[in-house]
CSV table of C-alpha atoms in Angstrom, one decimal:
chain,number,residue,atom,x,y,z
A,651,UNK,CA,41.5,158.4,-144.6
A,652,UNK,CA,43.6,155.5,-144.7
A,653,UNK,CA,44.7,154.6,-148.4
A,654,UNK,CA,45.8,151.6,-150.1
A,655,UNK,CA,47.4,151.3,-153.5
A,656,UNK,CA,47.2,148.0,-155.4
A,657,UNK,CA,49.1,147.2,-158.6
A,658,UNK,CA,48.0,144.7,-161.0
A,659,UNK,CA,49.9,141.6,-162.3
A,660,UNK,CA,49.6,139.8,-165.8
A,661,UNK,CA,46.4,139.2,-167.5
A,662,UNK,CA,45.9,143.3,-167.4
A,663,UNK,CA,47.8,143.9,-170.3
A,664,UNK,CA,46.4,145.4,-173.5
A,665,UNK,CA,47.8,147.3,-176.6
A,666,UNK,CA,47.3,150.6,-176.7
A,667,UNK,CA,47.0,150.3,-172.7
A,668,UNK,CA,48.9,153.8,-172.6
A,669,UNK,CA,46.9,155.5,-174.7
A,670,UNK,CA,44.7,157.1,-171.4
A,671,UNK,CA,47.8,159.2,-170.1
A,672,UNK,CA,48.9,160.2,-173.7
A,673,UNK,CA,51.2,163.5,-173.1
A,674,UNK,CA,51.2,162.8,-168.8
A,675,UNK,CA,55.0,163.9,-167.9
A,676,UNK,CA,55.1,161.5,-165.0
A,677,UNK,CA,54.2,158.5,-167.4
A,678,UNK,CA,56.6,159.6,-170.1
A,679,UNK,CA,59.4,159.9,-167.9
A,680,UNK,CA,59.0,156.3,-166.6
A,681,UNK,CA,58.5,154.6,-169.7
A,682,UNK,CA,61.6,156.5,-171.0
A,683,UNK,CA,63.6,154.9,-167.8
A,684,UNK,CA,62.0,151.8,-168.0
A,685,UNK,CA,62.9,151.6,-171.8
A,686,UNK,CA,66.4,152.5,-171.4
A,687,UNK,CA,67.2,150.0,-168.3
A,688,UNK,CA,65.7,147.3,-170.9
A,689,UNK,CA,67.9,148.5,-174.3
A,690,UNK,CA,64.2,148.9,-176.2
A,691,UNK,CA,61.2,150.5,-177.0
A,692,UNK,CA,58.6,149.7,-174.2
A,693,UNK,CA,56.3,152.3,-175.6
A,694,UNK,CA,56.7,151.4,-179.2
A,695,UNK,CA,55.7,147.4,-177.9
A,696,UNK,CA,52.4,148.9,-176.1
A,697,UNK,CA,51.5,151.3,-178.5
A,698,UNK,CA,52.2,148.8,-181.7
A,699,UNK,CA,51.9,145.6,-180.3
A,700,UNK,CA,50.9,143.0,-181.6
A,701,UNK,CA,49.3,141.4,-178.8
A,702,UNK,CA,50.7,138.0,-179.2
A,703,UNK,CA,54.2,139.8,-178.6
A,704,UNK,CA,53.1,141.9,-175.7
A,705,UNK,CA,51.7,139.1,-174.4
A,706,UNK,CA,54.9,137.0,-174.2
A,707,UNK,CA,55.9,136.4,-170.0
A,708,UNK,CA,59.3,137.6,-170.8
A,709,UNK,CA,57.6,141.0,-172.2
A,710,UNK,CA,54.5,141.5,-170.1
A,711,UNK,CA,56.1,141.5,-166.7
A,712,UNK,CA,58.2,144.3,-167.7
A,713,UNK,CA,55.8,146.5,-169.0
A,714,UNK,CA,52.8,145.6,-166.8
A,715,UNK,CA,55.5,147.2,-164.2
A,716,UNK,CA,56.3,149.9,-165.9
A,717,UNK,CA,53.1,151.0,-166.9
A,718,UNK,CA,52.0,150.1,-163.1
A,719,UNK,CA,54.6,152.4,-161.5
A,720,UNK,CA,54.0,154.9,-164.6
A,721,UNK,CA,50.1,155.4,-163.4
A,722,UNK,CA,51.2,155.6,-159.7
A,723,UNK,CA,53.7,158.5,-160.5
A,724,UNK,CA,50.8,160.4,-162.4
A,725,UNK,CA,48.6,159.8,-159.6
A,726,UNK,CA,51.3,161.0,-156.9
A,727,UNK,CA,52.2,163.8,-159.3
A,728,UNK,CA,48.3,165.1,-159.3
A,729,UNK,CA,48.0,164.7,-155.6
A,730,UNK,CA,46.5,161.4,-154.6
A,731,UNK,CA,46.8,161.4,-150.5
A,732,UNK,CA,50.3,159.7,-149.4
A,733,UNK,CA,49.4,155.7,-149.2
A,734,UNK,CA,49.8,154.2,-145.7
A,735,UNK,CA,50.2,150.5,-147.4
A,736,UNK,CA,50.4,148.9,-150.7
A,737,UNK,CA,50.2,145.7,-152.3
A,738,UNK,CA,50.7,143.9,-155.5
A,739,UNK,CA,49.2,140.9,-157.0
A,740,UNK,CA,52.0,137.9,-158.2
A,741,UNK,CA,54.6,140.2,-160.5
A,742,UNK,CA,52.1,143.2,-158.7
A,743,UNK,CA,54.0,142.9,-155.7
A,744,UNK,CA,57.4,144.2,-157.6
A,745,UNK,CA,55.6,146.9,-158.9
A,746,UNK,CA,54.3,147.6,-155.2
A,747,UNK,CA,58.1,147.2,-153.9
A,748,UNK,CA,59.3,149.5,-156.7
A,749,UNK,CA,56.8,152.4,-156.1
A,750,UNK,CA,57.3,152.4,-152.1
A,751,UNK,CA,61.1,152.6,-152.9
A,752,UNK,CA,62.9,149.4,-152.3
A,753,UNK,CA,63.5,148.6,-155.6
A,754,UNK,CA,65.2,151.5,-158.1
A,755,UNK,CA,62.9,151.1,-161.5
A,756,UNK,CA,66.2,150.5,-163.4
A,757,UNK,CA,67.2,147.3,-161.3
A,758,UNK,CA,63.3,146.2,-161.3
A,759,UNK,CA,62.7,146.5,-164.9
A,760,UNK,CA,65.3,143.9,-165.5
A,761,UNK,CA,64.6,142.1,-162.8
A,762,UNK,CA,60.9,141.1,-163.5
A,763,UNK,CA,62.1,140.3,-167.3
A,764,UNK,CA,64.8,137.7,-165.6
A,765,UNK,CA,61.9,136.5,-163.2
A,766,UNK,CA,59.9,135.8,-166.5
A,767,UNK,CA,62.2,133.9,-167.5
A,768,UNK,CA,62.7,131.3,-164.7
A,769,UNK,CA,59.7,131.2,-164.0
A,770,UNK,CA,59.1,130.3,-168.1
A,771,UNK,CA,61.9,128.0,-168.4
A,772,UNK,CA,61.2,126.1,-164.9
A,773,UNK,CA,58.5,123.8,-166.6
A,774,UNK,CA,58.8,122.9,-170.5
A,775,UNK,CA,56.0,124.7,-172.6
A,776,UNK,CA,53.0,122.4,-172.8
A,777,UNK,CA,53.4,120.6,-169.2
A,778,UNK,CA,51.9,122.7,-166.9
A,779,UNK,CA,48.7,124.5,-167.2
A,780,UNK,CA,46.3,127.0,-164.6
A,781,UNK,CA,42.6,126.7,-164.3
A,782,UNK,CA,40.3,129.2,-162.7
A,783,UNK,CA,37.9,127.6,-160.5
A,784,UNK,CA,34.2,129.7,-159.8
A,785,UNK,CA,31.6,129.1,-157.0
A,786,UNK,CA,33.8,126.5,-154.8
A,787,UNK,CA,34.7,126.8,-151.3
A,788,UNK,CA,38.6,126.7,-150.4
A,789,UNK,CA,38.1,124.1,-148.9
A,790,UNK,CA,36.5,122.4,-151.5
A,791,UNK,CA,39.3,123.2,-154.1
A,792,UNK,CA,42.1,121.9,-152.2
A,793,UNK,CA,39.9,118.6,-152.2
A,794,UNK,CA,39.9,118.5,-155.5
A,795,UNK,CA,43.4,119.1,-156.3
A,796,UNK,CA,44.2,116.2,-153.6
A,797,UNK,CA,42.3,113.5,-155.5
A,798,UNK,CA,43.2,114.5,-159.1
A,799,UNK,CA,46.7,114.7,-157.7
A,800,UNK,CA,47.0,110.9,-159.0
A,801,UNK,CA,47.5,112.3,-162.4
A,802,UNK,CA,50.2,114.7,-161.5
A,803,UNK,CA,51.1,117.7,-159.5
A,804,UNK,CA,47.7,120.1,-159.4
A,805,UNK,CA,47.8,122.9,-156.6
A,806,UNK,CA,45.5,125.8,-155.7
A,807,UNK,CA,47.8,128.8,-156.5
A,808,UNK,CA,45.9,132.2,-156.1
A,809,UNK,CA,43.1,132.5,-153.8
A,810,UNK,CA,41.5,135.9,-155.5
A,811,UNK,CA,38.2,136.2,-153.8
A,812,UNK,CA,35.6,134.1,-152.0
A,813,UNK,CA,34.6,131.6,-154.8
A,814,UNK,CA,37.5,131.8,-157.2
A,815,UNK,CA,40.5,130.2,-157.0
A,816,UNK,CA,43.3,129.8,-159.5
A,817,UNK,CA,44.7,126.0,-160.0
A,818,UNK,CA,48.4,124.8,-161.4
A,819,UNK,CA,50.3,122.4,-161.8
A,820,UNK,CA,50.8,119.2,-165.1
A,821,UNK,CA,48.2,120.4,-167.4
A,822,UNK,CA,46.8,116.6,-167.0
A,823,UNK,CA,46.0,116.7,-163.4
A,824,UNK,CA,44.8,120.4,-164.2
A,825,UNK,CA,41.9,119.2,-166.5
A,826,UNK,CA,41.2,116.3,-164.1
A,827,UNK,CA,40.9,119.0,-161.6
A,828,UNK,CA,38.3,120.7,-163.6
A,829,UNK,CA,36.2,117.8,-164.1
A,830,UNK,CA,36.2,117.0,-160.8
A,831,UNK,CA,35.6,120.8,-159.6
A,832,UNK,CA,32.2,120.5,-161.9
A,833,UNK,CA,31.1,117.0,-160.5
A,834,UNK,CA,31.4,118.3,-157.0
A,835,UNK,CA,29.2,122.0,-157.7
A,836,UNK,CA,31.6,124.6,-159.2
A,837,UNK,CA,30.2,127.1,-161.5
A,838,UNK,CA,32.8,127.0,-164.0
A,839,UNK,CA,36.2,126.0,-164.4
A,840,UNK,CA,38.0,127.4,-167.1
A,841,UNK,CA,41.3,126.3,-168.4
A,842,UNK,CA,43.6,129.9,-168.9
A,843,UNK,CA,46.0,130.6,-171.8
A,844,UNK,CA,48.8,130.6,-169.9
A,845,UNK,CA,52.3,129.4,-170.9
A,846,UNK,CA,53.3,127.9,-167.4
A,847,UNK,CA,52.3,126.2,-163.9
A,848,UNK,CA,52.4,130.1,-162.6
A,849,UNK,CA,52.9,129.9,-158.6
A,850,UNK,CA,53.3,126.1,-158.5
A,851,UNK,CA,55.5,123.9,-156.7
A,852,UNK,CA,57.1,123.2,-160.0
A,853,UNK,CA,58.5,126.6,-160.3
A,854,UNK,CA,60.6,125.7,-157.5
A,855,UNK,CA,63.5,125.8,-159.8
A,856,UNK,CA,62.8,129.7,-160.5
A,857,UNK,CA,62.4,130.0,-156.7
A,858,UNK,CA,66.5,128.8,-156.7
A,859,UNK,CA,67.0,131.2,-159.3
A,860,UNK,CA,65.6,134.3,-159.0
A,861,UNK,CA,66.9,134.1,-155.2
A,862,UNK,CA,70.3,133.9,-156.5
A,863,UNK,CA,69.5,136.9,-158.9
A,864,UNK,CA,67.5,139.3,-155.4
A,865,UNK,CA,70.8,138.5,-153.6
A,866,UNK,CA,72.7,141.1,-156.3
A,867,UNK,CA,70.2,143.5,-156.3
A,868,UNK,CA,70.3,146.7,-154.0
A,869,UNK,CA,66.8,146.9,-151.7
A,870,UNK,CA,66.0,149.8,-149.7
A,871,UNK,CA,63.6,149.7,-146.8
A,872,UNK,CA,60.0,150.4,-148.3
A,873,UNK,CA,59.2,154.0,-147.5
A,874,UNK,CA,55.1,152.7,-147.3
A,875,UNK,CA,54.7,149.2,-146.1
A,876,UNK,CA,54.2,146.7,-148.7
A,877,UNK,CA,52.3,143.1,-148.4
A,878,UNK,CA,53.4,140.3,-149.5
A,879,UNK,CA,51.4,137.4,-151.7
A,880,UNK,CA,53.1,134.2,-149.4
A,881,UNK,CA,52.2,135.5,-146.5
A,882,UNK,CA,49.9,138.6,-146.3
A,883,UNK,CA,52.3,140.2,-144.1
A,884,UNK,CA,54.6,143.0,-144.2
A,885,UNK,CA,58.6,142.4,-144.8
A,886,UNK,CA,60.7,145.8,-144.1
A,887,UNK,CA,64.6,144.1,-144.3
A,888,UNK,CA,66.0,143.7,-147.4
A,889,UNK,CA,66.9,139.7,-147.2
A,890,UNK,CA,63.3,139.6,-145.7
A,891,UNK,CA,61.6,140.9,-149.0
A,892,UNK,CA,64.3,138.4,-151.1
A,893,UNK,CA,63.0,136.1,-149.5
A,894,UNK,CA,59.2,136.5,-150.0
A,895,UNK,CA,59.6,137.6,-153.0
A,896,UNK,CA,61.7,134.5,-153.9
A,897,UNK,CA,59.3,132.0,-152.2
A,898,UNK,CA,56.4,133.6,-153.9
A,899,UNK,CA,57.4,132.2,-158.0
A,900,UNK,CA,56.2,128.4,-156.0
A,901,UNK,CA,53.8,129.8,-153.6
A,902,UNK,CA,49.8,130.3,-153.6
A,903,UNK,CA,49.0,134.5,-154.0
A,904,UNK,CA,47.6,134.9,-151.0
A,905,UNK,CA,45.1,137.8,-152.5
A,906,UNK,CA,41.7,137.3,-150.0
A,907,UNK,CA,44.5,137.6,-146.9
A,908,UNK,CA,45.7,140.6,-148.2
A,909,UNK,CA,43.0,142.3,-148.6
A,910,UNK,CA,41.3,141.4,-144.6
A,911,UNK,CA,44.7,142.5,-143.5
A,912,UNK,CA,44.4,145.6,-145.2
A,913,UNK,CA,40.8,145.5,-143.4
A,914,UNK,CA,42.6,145.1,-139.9
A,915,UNK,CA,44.9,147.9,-140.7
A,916,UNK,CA,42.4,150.4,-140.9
A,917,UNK,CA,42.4,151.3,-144.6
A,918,UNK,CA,39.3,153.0,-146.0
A,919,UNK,CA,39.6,153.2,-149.7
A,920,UNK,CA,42.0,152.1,-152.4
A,921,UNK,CA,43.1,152.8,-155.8
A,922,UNK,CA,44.5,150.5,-158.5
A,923,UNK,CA,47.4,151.9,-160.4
A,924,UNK,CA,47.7,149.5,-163.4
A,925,UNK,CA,45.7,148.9,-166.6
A,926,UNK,CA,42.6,147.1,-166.2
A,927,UNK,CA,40.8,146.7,-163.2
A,928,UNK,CA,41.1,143.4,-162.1
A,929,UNK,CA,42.1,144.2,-158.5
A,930,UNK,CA,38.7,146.7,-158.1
A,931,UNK,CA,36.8,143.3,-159.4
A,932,UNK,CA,38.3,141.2,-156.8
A,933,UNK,CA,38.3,144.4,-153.6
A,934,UNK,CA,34.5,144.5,-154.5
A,935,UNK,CA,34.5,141.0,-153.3
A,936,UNK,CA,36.7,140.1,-150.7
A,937,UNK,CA,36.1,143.8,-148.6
A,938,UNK,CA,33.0,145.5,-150.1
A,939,UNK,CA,33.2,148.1,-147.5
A,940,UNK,CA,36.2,149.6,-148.6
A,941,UNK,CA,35.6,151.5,-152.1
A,942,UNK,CA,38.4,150.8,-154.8
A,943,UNK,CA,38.8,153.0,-157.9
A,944,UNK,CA,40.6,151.8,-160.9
A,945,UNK,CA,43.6,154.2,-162.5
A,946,UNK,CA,44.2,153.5,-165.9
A,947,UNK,CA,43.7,157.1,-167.8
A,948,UNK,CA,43.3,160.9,-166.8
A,949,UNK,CA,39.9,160.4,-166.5
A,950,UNK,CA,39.7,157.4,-164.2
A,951,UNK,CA,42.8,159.5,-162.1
A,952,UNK,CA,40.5,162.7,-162.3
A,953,UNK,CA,37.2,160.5,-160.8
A,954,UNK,CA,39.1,159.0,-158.3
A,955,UNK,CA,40.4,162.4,-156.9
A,956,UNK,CA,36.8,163.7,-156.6
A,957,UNK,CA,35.3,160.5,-154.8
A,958,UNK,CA,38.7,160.5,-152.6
A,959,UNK,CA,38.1,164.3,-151.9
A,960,UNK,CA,34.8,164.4,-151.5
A,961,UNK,CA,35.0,161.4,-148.6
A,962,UNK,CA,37.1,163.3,-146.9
């Protein structure tokens, strides 16, 4: 058996979201360090909400890790089979970097809050915008985003599964984008409530900043190899991963890559540590051979053990 562990990024977020490893050691000892690196309550914010503040950038990315890295320590802890690669969708790929051991959680905790932020503050609330785009080729997107490009910067930014792609950039060329994705055959295109151009060239001001930031923060060598969104490849060297990760606040998530490398590496079934299970949705599509199982609560942990166990 050759595992992989993804890790969720925003979108996956809910109240209560902790509620399914209520009294799980492993979970309440990260929260606790997550918490204290922060100066506040991350369990009091998930438990209490309310989802408009949980769902603020500068407080999601912070607990969407924690909560990620909290699951994976449960799992570990109950004796999921050592991973021989993980990866992490957008912020999911700190989360990934933080549970193989480059990053300590108290430096990433912060971290992803400052990343938030730049990435918030690169384009004024109200400019930008994100679209998700169903039942169009690559191909056919990028076309799109070329001719409504007259209005304004409009970019393919996550390619999440064969027929859905993820579009940013000024929230006019977005919507121009759309109308254009319907004229030429897309199933939908839907408008997200997001509060920036997320992985757009006009974060490029974030890029400058949060590589300033990665250059003071310690990174080890991942003990499991870790892929990352620009690229789809792995990055061992510390000014390597600062670098990807750095690139990746401007850059397209390179999600469908990720998963046919994992394909070439020889992984046979994954596991997604993180509330939700967005990533299982999107494995299903982009490498249905490979069974993923979502890990959210003791149960979902539990079922994935015995379908993990029982394959051998």
């Amino acid at each position: 058996m050759r595992l992989a562990i993804l890790f969720p990024g925003q979108g996956s977020q809910s109240v209560g979201m902790l509620s399914g490893f209520a009294g799980n050691d492993a979970v309440a000892r990260v929260m606790a360090r997550s918490s204290e690196a922060l100066g506040e309550d991350l369990e009091k914010l998930i438990s209490e909400g309310p989802a408009e503040k949980l769902g603020l950038t500068v407080n999601t990315q912070p607990v969407m890790l924690a909560c990620s890295v909290a699951f994976y320590e449960a799992a570990r802890e109950a004796g999921i089979p050592e991973p021989a690669v993980m990866a992490g969708h957008s912020l999911g790929e700190y989360s990934a970097l933080t549970a193989a051991g480059a990053f300590r959680l108290e430096d990433a905790v912060p971290l992803v809050r400052f990343r938030a932020q730049a990435m918030q503050e690169a384009v004024p609330v109200g400019l930008g915008g994100m679209a998700a785009i169903i039942g169009l080729a690559d191909d056919a997107v990028e076309a799109v985003c070329r001719e409504a490009s007259e209005a304004g910067v409009v970019e393919p930014v996550n390619f999440n599964s064969p027929g859905q792609v993820v579009i940013a950039g000024v929230k006019a060329a977005v919507e121009r984008a759309c109308e254009l994705a319907r004229a030429a055959g897309a199933k939908r295109a839907l408008p997200l409530a997001v509060s920036a151009p997320f992985h757009s060239s006009l974060l490029a001001p974030a890029r400058d900043r949060l590589a300033a930031r990665l250059a003071e923060v310690a990174i080890a060598e991942p003990r499991v190899p870790v892929i990352a969104n620009v690229d789809a490849a792995q990055h061992g060297s510390a000014d390597s991963i600062r670098d990807a990760l750095a690139r990746q606040a401007c850059s397209p998530v390179q999600w469908v890559k990720t998963m046919h490398e994992m394909e070439k590496l020889g992984v046979t079934h994954m596991i997604e540590c993180g509330p939700g299970k967005v990533l299982t949705g999107l494995a299903r599509r982009c490498v249905p051979s490979i069974p993923c199982y979502p890990v959210h609560s003791a149960e979902t942990l539990e079922a994935a053990l015995q379908s993990l166990s029982a394959a051998g």
